[in-house]
Coordinates of N, CA and C in Angstrom, one line a residue:
F30 N 13.8 19.2 4.9 CA 12.6 18.9 5.6 C 12.3 17.4 5.7
F31 N 11.3 16.9 4.9 CA 10.8 15.6 5.1 C 11.3 14.7 3.9
S32 N 11.3 13.4 4.1 CA 11.6 12.5 3.0 C 10.8 11.3 3.3
D33 N 9.7 11.0 2.5 CA 8.9 9.9 2.6 C 8.3 9.8 4.0
G34 N 7.9 10.9 4.6 CA 7.2 10.8 5.9 C 8.2 10.9 7.1
V35 N 9.4 11.1 6.8 CA 10.4 11.2 7.9 C 11.3 12.4 7.7
N36 N 11.7 13.0 8.8 CA 12.5 14.2 8.7 C 13.9 13.8 8.9
D37 N 14.8 14.0 7.9 CA 16.2 13.7 8.1 C 17.0 15.0 8.3
R38 N 17.7 15.0 9.4 CA 18.5 16.2 9.7 C 20.0 15.7 9.7
K39 N 20.8 16.5 9.1 CA 22.3 16.2 9.0 C 22.9 16.9 10.2
K40 N 23.8 16.1 10.9 CA 24.6 16.7 12.0 C 25.9 15.9 12.0
D41 N 27.0 16.6 11.8 CA 28.3 16.0 11.8 C 28.3 14.7 10.9
S42 N 27.8 14.8 9.7 CA 27.7 13.7 8.8 C 26.9 12.5 9.2
R43 N 26.2 12.6 10.3 CA 25.3 11.6 10.7 C 23.9 12.0 10.4
T44 N 23.0 11.1 10.1 CA 21.6 11.4 9.8 C 20.7 11.1 11.0
I45 N 20.0 12.0 11.5 CA 19.1 11.8 12.6 C 17.7 11.7 12.0
T46 N 17.0 10.6 12.2 CA 15.7 10.5 11.6 C 14.6 10.6 12.6
M47 N 13.7 11.5 12.3 CA 12.6 11.7 13.3 C 11.3 11.4 12.6
A48 N 10.5 10.5 13.2 CA 9.2 10.1 12.6 C 8.3 11.3 12.6
S49 N 7.4 11.3 11.6 CA 6.4 12.4 11.5 C 5.2 11.9 12.2
T50 N 4.4 12.9 12.7 CA 3.2 12.6 13.4 C 2.0 12.9 12.4
S51 N 1.0 12.0 12.4 CA -0.2 12.2 11.6 C -1.2 13.0 12.4
I52 N -2.0 13.8 11.7 CA -3.1 14.5 12.3 C -4.4 13.8 11.9
P53 N -5.1 13.3 12.9 CA -6.3 12.5 12.6 C -7.3 13.2 11.6
G54 N -7.7 12.5 10.6 CA -8.6 13.1 9.6 C -7.9 13.9 8.5
Y55 N -6.6 14.0 8.5 CA -5.9 14.9 7.6 C -4.7 14.1 7.0
A56 N -4.2 14.5 5.8 CA -3.0 13.9 5.2 C -1.8 14.7 5.6
T57 N -1.9 15.9 6.2 CA -0.8 16.7 6.6 C -0.1 16.0 7.8
T58 N 1.2 16.0 7.8 CA 2.0 15.5 8.9 C 3.0 16.5 9.4
Y59 N 3.5 16.2 10.6 CA 4.5 17.2 11.2 C 5.5 16.4 12.1
S60 N 6.6 17.1 12.3 CA 7.6 16.7 13.3 C 8.0 17.9 14.1
I61 N 8.3 17.7 15.4 CA 8.7 18.8 16.2 C 10.2 18.9 16.2
A62 N 10.7 20.1 15.7 CA 12.1 20.3 15.5 C 12.7 20.8 16.9
S63 N 11.9 21.6 17.6 CA 12.3 22.1 18.9 C 11.0 22.3 19.7
P64 N 11.0 21.7 20.9 CA 9.7 21.8 21.7 C 9.6 23.2 22.3
G65 N 8.3 23.5 22.6 CA 8.0 24.7 23.2 C 7.5 24.4 24.7
S66 N 6.9 25.4 25.3 CA 6.4 25.2 26.6 C 5.2 26.1 26.8
G67 N 4.4 25.9 27.9 CA 3.3 26.7 28.2 C 2.1 26.4 27.4
P68 N 1.3 27.4 27.2 CA 0.0 27.2 26.5 C 0.2 26.7 25.1
A69 N -0.8 26.0 24.6 CA -0.8 25.5 23.2 C -1.9 26.2 22.4
V70 N -1.6 26.2 21.1 CA -2.6 26.9 20.2 C -3.9 26.1 20.1
T71 N -5.0 26.7 20.2 CA -6.3 26.1 20.1 C -7.1 27.0 19.0
A72 N -8.1 26.4 18.5 CA -9.0 27.1 17.5 C -9.4 28.4 18.1
K73 N -9.4 29.4 17.3 CA -9.8 30.8 17.5 C -8.8 31.6 18.2
N74 N -7.6 31.0 18.6 CA -6.5 31.8 19.2 C -6.0 32.7 18.0
T75 N -5.5 33.9 18.4 CA -4.7 34.7 17.5 C -3.3 34.3 17.7
V76 N -2.6 33.9 16.6 CA -1.3 33.3 16.7 C -0.3 34.1 15.8
T77 N 0.9 34.4 16.4 CA 1.9 35.1 15.6 C 3.0 34.1 15.5
V78 N 3.5 33.9 14.2 CA 4.5 32.9 13.9 C 5.6 33.4 13.0
H79 N 6.8 32.8 13.1 CA 7.8 32.9 12.0 C 7.5 31.7 11.1
A80 N 7.6 31.8 9.8 CA 7.3 30.7 8.9 C 8.2 30.8 7.7
K81 N 8.6 29.6 7.2 CA 9.3 29.4 6.0 C 8.6 28.4 5.2
G82 N 8.3 28.7 3.9 CA 7.6 27.7 3.1 C 8.5 27.3 1.9
V83 N 8.5 26.0 1.6 CA 9.3 25.5 0.5 C 8.5 24.5 -0.3
V84 N 8.6 24.5 -1.6 CA 7.9 23.5 -2.5 C 8.7 22.2 -2.4
E85 N 8.1 21.2 -1.9 CA 8.8 19.9 -1.8 C 9.5 19.4 -3.1
Q86 N 8.7 19.5 -4.2 CA 9.2 18.9 -5.4 C 10.4 19.6 -6.0
T87 N 10.5 20.9 -5.8 CA 11.6 21.7 -6.4 C 12.6 22.2 -5.3
G88 N 12.3 22.2 -4.1 CA 13.2 22.7 -3.0 C 13.2 24.2 -3.0
K89 N 12.3 24.9 -3.8 CA 12.3 26.3 -3.9 C 11.5 27.0 -2.7
K90 N 12.2 27.9 -2.0 CA 11.6 28.6 -1.0 C 10.7 29.7 -1.6
F91 N 9.4 29.7 -1.2 CA 8.5 30.7 -1.7 C 8.2 31.8 -0.7
W92 N 8.5 31.6 0.5 CA 8.2 32.7 1.5 C 9.0 32.4 2.8
S93 N 9.4 33.5 3.4 CA 10.0 33.4 4.8 C 9.8 34.7 5.5
T94 N 9.2 34.6 6.7 CA 9.0 35.8 7.5 C 10.3 36.4 8.0
K95 N 11.4 35.6 7.9 CA 12.7 36.1 8.3 C 13.5 36.8 7.2
D96 N 13.0 36.8 6.0 CA 13.7 37.5 4.9 C 13.6 39.0 5.1
A97 N 14.5 39.7 4.5 CA 14.5 41.2 4.6 C 13.2 41.7 4.1
G98 N 12.7 42.7 4.9 CA 11.4 43.3 4.5 C 10.2 42.6 5.0
Q99 N 10.4 41.4 5.5 CA 9.2 40.6 6.0 C 9.1 40.7 7.5
Q100 N 8.0 40.3 8.0 CA 7.7 40.3 9.5 C 7.0 39.1 9.9
P101 N 6.9 38.8 11.2 CA 6.1 37.6 11.6 C 4.7 37.7 11.1
F102 N 4.0 36.6 11.0 CA 2.7 36.5 10.4 C 1.7 36.2 11.5
T103 N 0.6 36.9 11.6 CA -0.4 36.8 12.6 C -1.7 36.4 11.9
Y104 N -2.4 35.4 12.5 CA -3.7 35.0 12.0 C -4.5 34.3 13.1
Q105 N -5.8 34.0 12.8 CA -6.7 33.4 13.7 C -6.6 31.9 13.4
A106 N -6.2 31.1 14.4 CA -6.0 29.6 14.2 C -7.4 28.8 14.1
G107 N -7.4 27.8 13.3 CA -8.4 26.8 13.3 C -9.8 27.3 12.7
V108 N -9.8 28.4 12.0 CA -11.0 28.9 11.5 C -11.0 29.1 9.9
G109 N -10.0 28.6 9.3 CA -10.0 28.6 7.8 C -9.4 29.9 7.2
Q110 N -8.6 30.7 8.0 CA -8.0 31.9 7.4 C -6.8 31.6 6.6
V111 N -6.2 30.4 6.8 CA -5.0 29.9 6.0 C -5.4 28.5 5.4
I112 N -4.4 28.0 4.6 CA -4.7 26.7 4.0 C -4.9 25.6 5.1
T113 N -5.7 24.6 4.7 CA -6.1 23.6 5.7 C -4.9 22.9 6.4
G114 N -3.9 22.5 5.7 CA -2.8 21.8 6.3 C -2.0 22.7 7.3
W115 N -1.9 24.0 7.0 CA -1.3 24.9 8.0 C -2.2 25.0 9.2
D116 N -3.5 25.3 9.0 CA -4.4 25.4 10.1 C -4.4 24.3 11.0
Q117 N -4.4 23.1 10.5 CA -4.4 21.9 11.3 C -3.0 21.6 11.9
G118 N -2.0 21.9 11.2 CA -0.6 21.6 11.6 C -0.2 22.4 12.7
V119 N -0.7 23.6 12.9 CA -0.3 24.5 14.0 C -1.1 24.3 15.3
L120 N -2.3 23.8 15.1 CA -3.1 23.5 16.4 C -2.3 22.6 17.3
G121 N -2.3 22.9 18.6 CA -1.5 22.1 19.5 C -0.1 22.5 19.7
M122 N 0.4 23.4 18.9 CA 1.8 23.9 19.1 C 1.9 24.7 20.4
Q123 N 3.0 24.6 21.1 CA 3.2 25.4 22.3 C 4.0 26.6 22.0
L124 N 4.0 27.6 22.8 CA 4.8 28.8 22.7 C 6.2 28.5 22.5
G125 N 6.9 29.0 21.5 CA 8.3 28.7 21.3 C 8.6 27.5 20.5
E126 N 7.6 26.6 20.3 CA 7.8 25.4 19.5 C 8.1 25.7 18.1
V127 N 9.0 24.9 17.5 CA 9.3 24.9 16.1 C 8.8 23.5 15.5
R128 N 8.0 23.6 14.5 CA 7.4 22.4 13.9 C 7.6 22.4 12.4
N129 N 8.0 21.3 11.8 CA 8.1 21.1 10.4 C 6.8 20.4 9.9
I130 N 6.1 21.0 9.0 CA 4.8 20.6 8.6 C 4.8 20.3 7.1
R131 N 4.4 19.0 6.7 CA 4.4 18.6 5.3 C 2.9 18.6 4.9
I132 N 2.6 19.4 3.9 CA 1.2 19.6 3.5 C 1.0 19.2 2.0
P133 N 0.2 18.1 1.8 CA 0.0 17.6 0.5 C -0.9 18.7 -0.3
A134 N -0.9 18.6 -1.6 CA -1.5 19.6 -2.4 C -3.0 19.8 -2.0
H135 N -3.7 18.8 -1.8 CA -5.2 18.9 -1.5 C -5.5 19.6 -0.2
E136 N -4.5 19.7 0.7 CA -4.7 20.5 1.9 C -3.9 21.8 1.9
G137 N -3.3 22.1 0.7 CA -2.6 23.3 0.5 C -3.3 24.2 -0.6
Y138 N -2.6 24.4 -1.7 CA -3.2 25.2 -2.8 C -3.8 24.4 -3.9
G139 N -3.8 23.1 -3.8 CA -4.5 22.2 -4.7 C -4.0 22.2 -6.1
A140 N -4.9 21.8 -7.0 CA -4.6 21.6 -8.4 C -4.2 22.9 -9.1
G141 N -4.6 24.0 -8.6 CA -4.3 25.3 -9.2 C -2.9 25.9 -8.8
G142 N -2.4 25.4 -7.6 CA -1.2 26.0 -7.1 C -1.4 27.4 -6.7
F143 N -0.3 28.2 -6.6 CA -0.4 29.6 -6.3 C 0.7 30.2 -7.1
P144 N 0.5 30.4 -8.4 CA 1.5 30.9 -9.3 C 2.2 32.2 -8.9
A145 N 1.5 33.1 -8.3 CA 2.1 34.4 -7.9 C 3.3 34.2 -6.9
W146 N 3.2 33.1 -6.2 CA 4.3 32.8 -5.2 C 5.2 31.7 -5.7
G147 N 5.0 31.2 -7.0 CA 5.9 30.2 -7.5 C 5.6 28.8 -7.1
I148 N 4.3 28.6 -6.6 CA 3.9 27.3 -6.1 C 3.1 26.6 -7.3
P149 N 3.7 25.6 -7.9 CA 3.1 24.9 -9.0 C 1.8 24.2 -8.7
A150 N 1.1 23.8 -9.7 CA -0.1 23.0 -9.5 C 0.2 21.7 -8.9
G151 N -0.5 21.3 -7.9 CA -0.3 20.0 -7.2 C 0.9 19.9 -6.3
A152 N 1.4 21.0 -5.9 CA 2.6 21.0 -5.1 C 2.4 20.6 -3.6
T153 N 3.3 19.8 -3.1 CA 3.4 19.5 -1.7 C 4.2 20.6 -1.1
L154 N 3.8 21.1 0.0 CA 4.4 22.2 0.7 C 5.1 21.8 2.0
M155 N 6.2 22.3 2.3 CA 7.0 22.1 3.5 C 7.1 23.4 4.3
F156 N 6.6 23.5 5.5 CA 6.7 24.7 6.3 C 7.4 24.4 7.5
E157 N 8.3 25.4 7.9 CA 8.9 25.4 9.2 C 8.2 26.6 10.0
I158 N 7.5 26.2 11.0 CA 6.7 27.2 11.8 C 7.2 27.3 13.2
E159 N 7.4 28.6 13.7 CA 7.8 28.8 15.1 C 6.7 29.7 15.7
V160 N 6.1 29.3 16.8 CA 5.1 30.0 17.5 C 5.8 31.1 18.4
L161 N 5.5 32.4 18.1 CA 6.0 33.5 18.8 C 5.1 34.0 19.8
K162 N 3.8 34.0 19.6 CA 2.8 34.6 20.5 C 1.5 33.9 20.3
I163 N 0.8 33.7 21.4 CA -0.6 33.1 21.4 C -1.5 34.0 22.2
Q164 N -2.6 34.4 21.6 CA -3.5 35.3 22.3 C -4.9 34.7 22.3

């Protein structure tokens, strides 16, 4: 995912560096891995996504909607149903867009972490989010 605010992707032994975008008023940043089209997510939309979450410090995946037995995740955007960094990082995404979102601890699970999911205290989270449906 990210390295010091930039997303490095390997392709044929070359590194493609994509600058991350800041979200005004937040420490969460994102880069667009694959653009979408059509309507964009706004507050109060019901959004269905595929998501993969990794702890930046350890590289450990703690959740993926594409894993066996999992399914896409649906929530109401911009109203606090999910962690702050996710909520803000998904706003503005278009249908079909894939975005890599880097969420510092204070906009994620904070000083307590989320031990049940293997997220340690103070962890920075990396999410790959794909918007499947916007209502």
